[in-house]
Coordinates of C-alpha atoms in Angstrom, one line a residue:
Chain A
M24 CA -30.2 -50.0 9.2
A25 CA -31.6 -51.7 7.3
T26 CA -34.7 -52.3 5.8
V27 CA -36.7 -55.7 5.3
I28 CA -39.7 -53.9 3.2
T29 CA -37.1 -54.2 -0.3
T30 CA -39.4 -55.6 -2.7
P31 CA -43.0 -54.6 -4.3
A32 CA -44.4 -57.6 -3.7
D33 CA -43.0 -56.2 0.2
V34 CA -45.2 -53.2 0.3
V35 CA -48.2 -55.3 -1.2
N36 CA -47.6 -57.6 1.6
L37 CA -47.9 -54.7 3.8
A38 CA -51.3 -52.9 2.0
L39 CA -52.8 -56.4 2.2
A40 CA -52.1 -57.7 5.7
S41 CA -54.1 -54.0 6.8
I42 CA -56.9 -54.6 4.8
G43 CA -56.9 -58.3 6.8
H44 CA -56.8 -60.1 2.9
K45 CA -56.5 -63.3 3.6
D46 CA -53.7 -64.1 1.2
R47 CA -50.4 -62.6 0.4
I48 CA -48.1 -62.3 -3.4
G49 CA -44.6 -63.4 -3.9
S50 CA -44.0 -61.3 -6.7
I51 CA -46.4 -57.8 -8.7
Y52 CA -46.1 -60.1 -11.6
E53 CA -47.2 -63.6 -10.5
G54 CA -50.7 -63.4 -11.6
S55 CA -52.9 -63.7 -8.7
F56 CA -55.7 -61.7 -8.7
A57 CA -54.6 -59.7 -5.8
A58 CA -51.0 -59.4 -7.8
K59 CA -53.1 -58.2 -10.9
Q60 CA -54.4 -55.6 -9.3
A61 CA -51.4 -54.0 -7.0
L62 CA -50.1 -54.3 -11.1
D63 CA -51.9 -51.7 -11.8
I64 CA -51.9 -49.2 -9.0
Y65 CA -48.3 -49.3 -7.4
S66 CA -46.4 -46.9 -9.4
Q67 CA -48.7 -43.9 -9.7
T68 CA -50.0 -45.1 -6.1
R69 CA -45.7 -44.5 -4.9
D70 CA -45.3 -41.3 -7.7
E71 CA -48.3 -40.0 -6.3
M72 CA -47.7 -40.4 -2.6
M73 CA -44.2 -39.1 -3.5
R74 CA -45.2 -36.1 -4.9
T75 CA -47.5 -34.9 -1.6
V76 CA -44.4 -34.2 1.2
D77 CA -40.5 -33.0 0.1
Y78 CA -39.4 -36.8 1.9
G79 CA -35.5 -36.0 2.3
F80 CA -34.9 -39.2 1.0
S81 CA -36.6 -38.1 -2.8
E82 CA -34.9 -34.8 -2.9
R83 CA -32.0 -34.0 -5.9
N84 CA -30.1 -31.7 -7.4
V85 CA -29.0 -31.1 -10.8
T86 CA -28.3 -28.7 -13.5
L87 CA -30.5 -28.4 -15.7
T88 CA -30.1 -28.3 -19.3
L89 CA -30.8 -24.8 -21.6
L90 CA -32.9 -25.4 -24.1
K91 CA -34.2 -21.7 -25.1
Q92 CA -34.0 -18.6 -24.5
A93 CA -34.9 -15.1 -24.9
P94 CA -32.7 -12.4 -26.8
A95 CA -30.3 -10.9 -24.4
G96 CA -31.4 -7.4 -25.3
G97 CA -35.3 -8.7 -25.4
Y98 CA -37.8 -8.5 -28.1
F99 CA -37.5 -4.9 -30.0
P100 CA -37.5 -5.4 -33.6
P101 CA -36.3 -7.2 -36.0
N102 CA -36.2 -9.3 -32.6
A103 CA -39.5 -11.4 -32.7
W104 CA -40.6 -13.7 -30.7
D105 CA -40.0 -17.0 -32.2
G106 CA -41.6 -20.0 -30.1
T107 CA -39.2 -22.9 -31.8
L108 CA -36.3 -20.3 -30.9
N109 CA -37.7 -18.9 -27.7
P110 CA -39.4 -18.8 -23.9
P111 CA -42.3 -17.7 -23.4
P112 CA -42.5 -14.2 -22.7
P113 CA -41.6 -13.3 -19.0
W114 CA -39.7 -15.7 -19.5
V115 CA -35.8 -15.8 -20.4
F116 CA -35.2 -19.4 -20.1
S117 CA -36.9 -22.8 -20.7
Y118 CA -35.1 -26.1 -19.5
A119 CA -35.7 -29.5 -20.4
Y120 CA -37.4 -31.4 -17.8
P121 CA -35.5 -34.1 -16.2
S122 CA -37.3 -37.6 -16.8
D123 CA -37.3 -39.1 -13.2
T124 CA -39.6 -35.6 -12.0
L125 CA -42.2 -35.7 -9.6
K126 CA -42.2 -32.5 -8.5
V127 CA -40.2 -29.7 -8.8
R128 CA -39.7 -28.5 -5.6
S129 CA -37.3 -24.8 -6.4
I130 CA -35.0 -23.6 -9.1
K131 CA -31.6 -22.0 -7.5
G132 CA -28.7 -20.9 -9.0
I133 CA -25.1 -22.2 -8.6
P134 CA -23.8 -20.2 -6.0
L135 CA -20.3 -18.8 -6.7
F136 CA -19.7 -19.0 -3.4
V137 CA -20.9 -22.3 -1.0
Q138 CA -21.9 -19.6 1.9
N139 CA -24.6 -18.1 0.3
F140 CA -25.8 -15.6 3.6
D141 CA -28.9 -13.3 1.3
P142 CA -30.7 -16.6 -0.5
Q143 CA -32.7 -15.3 -2.9
P144 CA -36.3 -17.4 -3.9
N145 CA -36.8 -17.9 -7.5
V146 CA -39.5 -18.4 -9.6
F147 CA -40.2 -21.1 -12.4
A148 CA -43.4 -22.1 -13.8
V149 CA -43.9 -26.3 -15.5
E150 CA -45.7 -25.4 -18.8
N151 CA -45.7 -27.8 -22.2
D152 CA -43.9 -26.8 -25.1
Q153 CA -45.8 -27.5 -28.5
Y154 CA -43.2 -26.4 -30.5
Y155 CA -41.0 -28.7 -29.5
T156 CA -42.9 -32.6 -31.9
P157 CA -44.1 -34.3 -29.8
A158 CA -44.3 -31.6 -27.1
R159 CA -42.6 -31.6 -23.7
K160 CA -42.7 -30.4 -20.8
V161 CA -40.3 -28.0 -19.6
I162 CA -38.9 -25.7 -16.9
L163 CA -39.0 -21.4 -17.2
C164 CA -37.4 -19.4 -15.3
N165 CA -35.3 -16.4 -15.2
V166 CA -32.2 -17.8 -13.6
A167 CA -29.2 -18.7 -16.5
S168 CA -27.6 -21.8 -15.4
A169 CA -30.2 -22.9 -13.3
M170 CA -30.2 -26.1 -11.0
L171 CA -33.2 -27.5 -9.8
V172 CA -33.8 -29.6 -6.5
Y173 CA -37.4 -31.7 -7.5
T174 CA -39.1 -35.1 -6.1
A175 CA -37.2 -37.4 -8.4
Q176 CA -38.7 -41.0 -9.2
V177 CA -37.4 -43.3 -6.3
T178 CA -38.4 -46.3 -7.1
D179 CA -36.6 -48.3 -4.7
P180 CA -37.9 -49.4 -1.0
T181 CA -34.3 -50.0 0.0
T182 CA -33.8 -46.5 0.2
W183 CA -37.1 -45.4 1.7
E184 CA -37.9 -43.8 5.0
A185 CA -40.1 -46.1 7.7
D186 CA -43.5 -44.0 7.4
F187 CA -43.4 -43.3 3.2
T188 CA -43.4 -46.7 2.8
E189 CA -45.9 -47.0 5.9
A190 CA -48.0 -44.3 4.3
F191 CA -47.4 -46.0 0.9
A192 CA -48.6 -48.8 1.9
A193 CA -51.9 -47.5 4.3
E194 CA -52.7 -45.6 0.4
L195 CA -52.9 -49.3 -1.4
G196 CA -54.6 -50.5 0.8
R197 CA -57.4 -47.8 1.1
R198 CA -57.3 -49.0 -3.4
L199 CA -57.4 -52.7 -2.8
A200 CA -59.7 -52.4 -0.3
P201 CA -62.9 -52.0 -2.0
T202 CA -61.8 -54.7 -4.9
L203 CA -60.2 -56.9 -2.6
A204 CA -62.0 -56.8 0.7
N205 CA -65.2 -55.0 1.6
M206 CA -66.5 -51.6 1.7
D207 CA -65.7 -51.9 5.6
A208 CA -62.7 -52.0 5.3
A209 CA -62.6 -50.0 2.5
K210 CA -63.7 -46.8 4.7
F211 CA -60.9 -48.1 7.9
A212 CA -58.1 -48.4 5.1
A213 CA -59.1 -44.9 4.0
A214 CA -58.6 -43.8 7.8
A215 CA -55.3 -45.9 8.3
A216 CA -54.5 -43.8 5.4
A217 CA -55.6 -40.7 6.6
Q218 CA -53.6 -41.3 8.9
A219 CA -50.6 -43.1 7.9
T220 CA -49.9 -39.9 5.5
A221 CA -49.9 -37.6 8.3
N222 CA -47.7 -39.1 10.4
A223 CA -45.0 -39.1 7.5
E224 CA -46.1 -35.4 6.9
R225 CA -44.4 -34.1 10.4
T226 CA -41.9 -36.4 10.4
E227 CA -40.3 -35.2 6.7
G228 CA -37.6 -37.6 6.8
Chain B
M22 CA -48.3 -93.6 -5.9
A23 CA -49.0 -90.6 -8.4
L24 CA -52.1 -89.6 -9.0
S25 CA -53.0 -89.9 -12.4
A26 CA -55.9 -89.4 -14.5
V27 CA -58.3 -92.7 -14.0
D28 CA -57.9 -92.5 -10.1
V29 CA -59.2 -89.5 -10.3
V30 CA -62.2 -91.0 -13.3
N31 CA -62.9 -93.8 -10.4
Q32 CA -62.9 -91.6 -7.8
A33 CA -66.0 -89.3 -9.1
C34 CA -67.2 -92.8 -10.4
N35 CA -67.0 -93.7 -6.4
L36 CA -68.9 -91.0 -5.7
I37 CA -72.1 -91.0 -7.9
G38 CA -72.6 -94.8 -5.7
D39 CA -74.1 -98.3 -7.4
D40 CA -70.5 -100.0 -7.3
I41 CA -69.6 -98.8 -11.0
P42 CA -67.2 -101.2 -12.5
P43 CA -63.3 -99.1 -12.1
V44 CA -62.7 -98.0 -15.8
T45 CA -59.0 -98.5 -17.1
G46 CA -56.8 -97.0 -19.5
V47 CA -55.2 -93.8 -19.5
A48 CA -56.6 -89.8 -20.4
P49 CA -58.1 -88.6 -22.7
T50 CA -59.2 -92.0 -23.5
F51 CA -60.2 -94.3 -20.7
D52 CA -61.7 -97.2 -21.8
S53 CA -64.9 -98.6 -23.4
S54 CA -66.6 -99.0 -20.3
T55 CA -69.3 -96.3 -19.8
A56 CA -68.0 -94.7 -17.8
G57 CA -65.3 -94.6 -19.6
K58 CA -67.2 -93.1 -23.0
A59 CA -68.2 -90.1 -20.3
A60 CA -65.4 -89.4 -18.4
A61 CA -63.6 -89.7 -22.2
Q62 CA -66.0 -86.7 -22.9
L63 CA -66.6 -84.7 -19.3
Y64 CA -62.7 -85.2 -17.8
G65 CA -60.6 -82.5 -19.9
L66 CA -63.6 -80.1 -19.5
C67 CA -64.0 -80.8 -15.7
V68 CA -60.7 -80.0 -15.1
N69 CA -59.9 -77.2 -17.3
A70 CA -63.3 -75.7 -16.0
V71 CA -62.3 -75.5 -12.7
G72 CA -59.1 -74.3 -13.8
R73 CA -60.3 -71.3 -14.8
Q74 CA -62.2 -70.8 -11.8
F75 CA -59.2 -69.3 -10.3
G76 CA -55.2 -68.8 -10.7
W77 CA -54.0 -72.0 -8.7
D78 CA -50.2 -71.7 -8.1
F79 CA -49.2 -75.0 -8.3
A80 CA -50.8 -74.7 -12.2
R81 CA -48.9 -71.2 -13.0
N82 CA -46.6 -71.5 -15.4
Q83 CA -44.6 -69.2 -17.9
V84 CA -43.4 -68.9 -21.3
L85 CA -42.2 -66.9 -23.9
L86 CA -45.1 -66.3 -26.1
T87 CA -44.6 -66.8 -30.2
A88 CA -46.1 -64.1 -32.7
S89 CA -48.6 -65.3 -35.2
G90 CA -46.4 -63.8 -37.9
N91 CA -49.5 -61.5 -38.8
A92 CA -48.6 -57.7 -40.4
G93 CA -50.4 -55.2 -38.4
P94 CA -52.2 -52.9 -37.5
F95 CA -53.8 -55.3 -34.7
P96 CA -56.9 -54.5 -33.1
M97 CA -56.8 -51.2 -30.7
G98 CA -53.6 -50.2 -31.6
Y99 CA -51.5 -52.9 -29.9
T100 CA -48.7 -52.9 -31.8
G101 CA -48.0 -57.1 -31.4
E102 CA -49.6 -60.1 -32.1
Y103 CA -49.2 -63.7 -30.7
L104 CA -50.6 -67.3 -30.5
Y105 CA -51.9 -67.8 -27.4
P106 CA -50.2 -70.9 -25.2
S107 CA -51.3 -74.2 -26.8
N108 CA -51.4 -75.7 -23.6
G109 CA -53.3 -72.7 -21.9
V110 CA -56.0 -72.7 -19.9
Q111 CA -56.0 -69.1 -18.7
V112 CA -53.7 -66.0 -19.4
W113 CA -53.1 -64.7 -15.7
Q114 CA -50.4 -61.9 -16.2
L115 CA -48.1 -60.5 -19.2
Y116 CA -44.9 -58.5 -18.3
G117 CA -42.1 -58.0 -21.0
D118 CA -37.9 -58.4 -19.9
L119 CA -38.2 -57.7 -16.0
T120 CA -34.4 -57.4 -16.4
A121 CA -35.1 -53.8 -18.5
N122 CA -36.3 -50.4 -17.0
D123 CA -36.0 -50.6 -13.8
A124 CA -38.7 -53.2 -14.3
I125 CA -39.1 -55.4 -10.5
N126 CA -39.2 -51.7 -8.1
N127 CA -40.7 -49.7 -10.7
P128 CA -43.9 -52.4 -12.0
A129 CA -45.9 -51.1 -14.7
P130 CA -49.0 -52.6 -15.5
A131 CA -49.4 -55.0 -18.9
N132 CA -52.3 -54.5 -21.0
W133 CA -53.7 -57.0 -23.1
T134 CA -56.8 -58.4 -24.7
V135 CA -57.2 -62.5 -25.9
G136 CA -58.8 -63.0 -29.0
N137 CA -58.9 -65.0 -32.9
A138 CA -57.5 -64.3 -35.8
L139 CA -56.2 -65.7 -38.8
V140 CA -53.1 -67.4 -38.4
S141 CA -51.6 -69.2 -41.2
A142 CA -55.8 -69.8 -43.0
A143 CA -57.1 -71.4 -39.5
Q144 CA -58.7 -69.9 -36.6
K145 CA -55.8 -69.7 -34.0
K146 CA -56.7 -67.8 -30.4
V147 CA -55.2 -65.3 -30.1
I148 CA -53.2 -62.5 -27.3
W149 CA -52.7 -59.0 -28.6
T150 CA -50.1 -56.8 -26.5
S151 CA -48.2 -54.2 -27.3
V152 CA -45.5 -55.0 -24.8
T153 CA -42.2 -56.4 -26.1
A154 CA -41.3 -60.2 -26.0
P155 CA -44.1 -61.4 -23.8
R156 CA -43.9 -63.5 -21.5
A157 CA -46.8 -65.2 -20.2
L158 CA -47.7 -66.2 -16.6
Y159 CA -50.1 -69.1 -17.4
N160 CA -52.5 -72.3 -15.7
N161 CA -50.5 -74.4 -18.3
A162 CA -52.9 -77.1 -17.5
P163 CA -50.0 -79.7 -15.1
T164 CA -50.4 -82.6 -15.1
E165 CA -52.4 -84.7 -11.8
S166 CA -48.6 -85.3 -9.9
T167 CA -49.0 -81.3 -9.7
W168 CA -52.1 -81.0 -8.3
D169 CA -53.1 -79.3 -5.0
P170 CA -55.6 -82.2 -3.2
L171 CA -58.5 -78.7 -2.9
F172 CA -57.8 -79.0 -6.4
Q173 CA -58.3 -82.4 -6.7
M174 CA -61.1 -82.8 -4.5
A175 CA -63.1 -79.7 -6.8
V176 CA -62.3 -82.2 -9.7
V177 CA -63.3 -85.2 -8.6
R178 CA -66.4 -83.8 -7.5
L179 CA -67.4 -81.5 -11.2
L180 CA -66.6 -84.5 -12.7
A181 CA -68.8 -87.0 -10.8
S182 CA -71.6 -84.3 -10.8
A183 CA -71.7 -84.9 -14.4
M184 CA -71.1 -88.2 -15.0
A185 CA -74.0 -88.7 -12.7
M186 CA -76.6 -87.3 -14.6
A187 CA -75.1 -88.9 -17.6
I188 CA -74.1 -92.3 -16.5
A189 CA -76.3 -92.9 -13.6
G190 CA -79.5 -90.3 -14.5
K191 CA -78.9 -88.7 -11.2
P192 CA -80.2 -85.5 -10.5
D193 CA -78.9 -85.2 -7.0
V194 CA -76.5 -86.4 -7.0
A195 CA -75.0 -84.0 -9.3
E196 CA -76.6 -80.9 -7.4
S197 CA -75.7 -82.9 -4.6
M198 CA -71.8 -82.7 -5.8
L199 CA -71.6 -79.8 -7.6
Q200 CA -72.4 -77.7 -4.4
S201 CA -69.8 -80.1 -2.6
G202 CA -67.3 -79.5 -5.6
A203 CA -68.1 -75.7 -5.0
A204 CA -67.2 -76.1 -2.1
F205 CA -64.2 -77.4 -1.7
E206 CA -63.3 -74.7 -4.7
S207 CA -63.2 -72.4 -3.2
L208 CA -61.8 -73.8 0.3
G209 CA -59.1 -73.7 -2.2
E210 CA -59.2 -70.3 -2.6
S211 CA -58.4 -69.8 0.9
R212 CA -54.7 -70.3 -0.2
Q213 CA -52.0 -70.0 2.9
D214 CA -49.2 -70.2 0.7

């Protein structure tokens, strides 16, 4: 079904309406006071809201790029651990953190057969590897040729579920209310945002 | 007939009363009458003052900023220095290339700071920013024919307030016009378009 919310300005206008702000914006870049306030918080709020629930629309699967690997035989002499070549023990593999990742959901191996009747969880960790310049975010795990299931930074409002859009707009309203409305509106917006987020979590579309 | 600066000045004079003879000529000099001389001093100031009080829609314009030509480093770690638009009453927003990097759907805040710097040995108002090829949305002081009626009313009253003291010595009128001008300005802020 085609959505009527197609641009960031549409989302901001939902938020402005929810706090009783009398104006609307035409573009988030238009320079009006409301647009300037919204521009400052829009993308950060969206990313934070997208992290809170494992929405289907924001799930992506990708084969990870290997950066470092532990020696096949372990760190027996003369194989000393070298941070420039090896992941921190006890991890076996270090993979690049995809740039559009907001949250790692799980790590899985690429199965030989497409029906796996005994799926196993894989432990992983996200770390900041200071052996790179500049330091970079990496994913550590013990799965070879690992595949990442993650929450991606999905920016196109036309691909969002309606309940996420509602929750996001409510949260934007909560953050904008103290500046653009008043504290009464801010309190109401906070309650509305919590309700909208709870609805979205229940649906988890 | 399109509104002109002299129309605005005469509307202000009408509010002051005292049958002040109509001002003639054109902005910024007007004529050599007492009211004309006062308008020459006060008109532009009043227009810009009301213009800065609110982001009036009719006044919105876009310009690609011009680099000052100075070499960095620039204050506060900014990577660029640009001349403030010469006709700019107030810059409202800076942004870079909106066709790149998903800028439409993934809008990022743009930071900038207004200051002054020596540009070709002259002190100039500048904008420091790290936005690449920055464009500014700003109030470019458009001509009277584009004004919003509420902006016009606010300017007329602020000008009447200033001119009431300048040419008629009427503090009561000045005070009254100042208050009613603020009321119109406030109405303008509740734009519904």
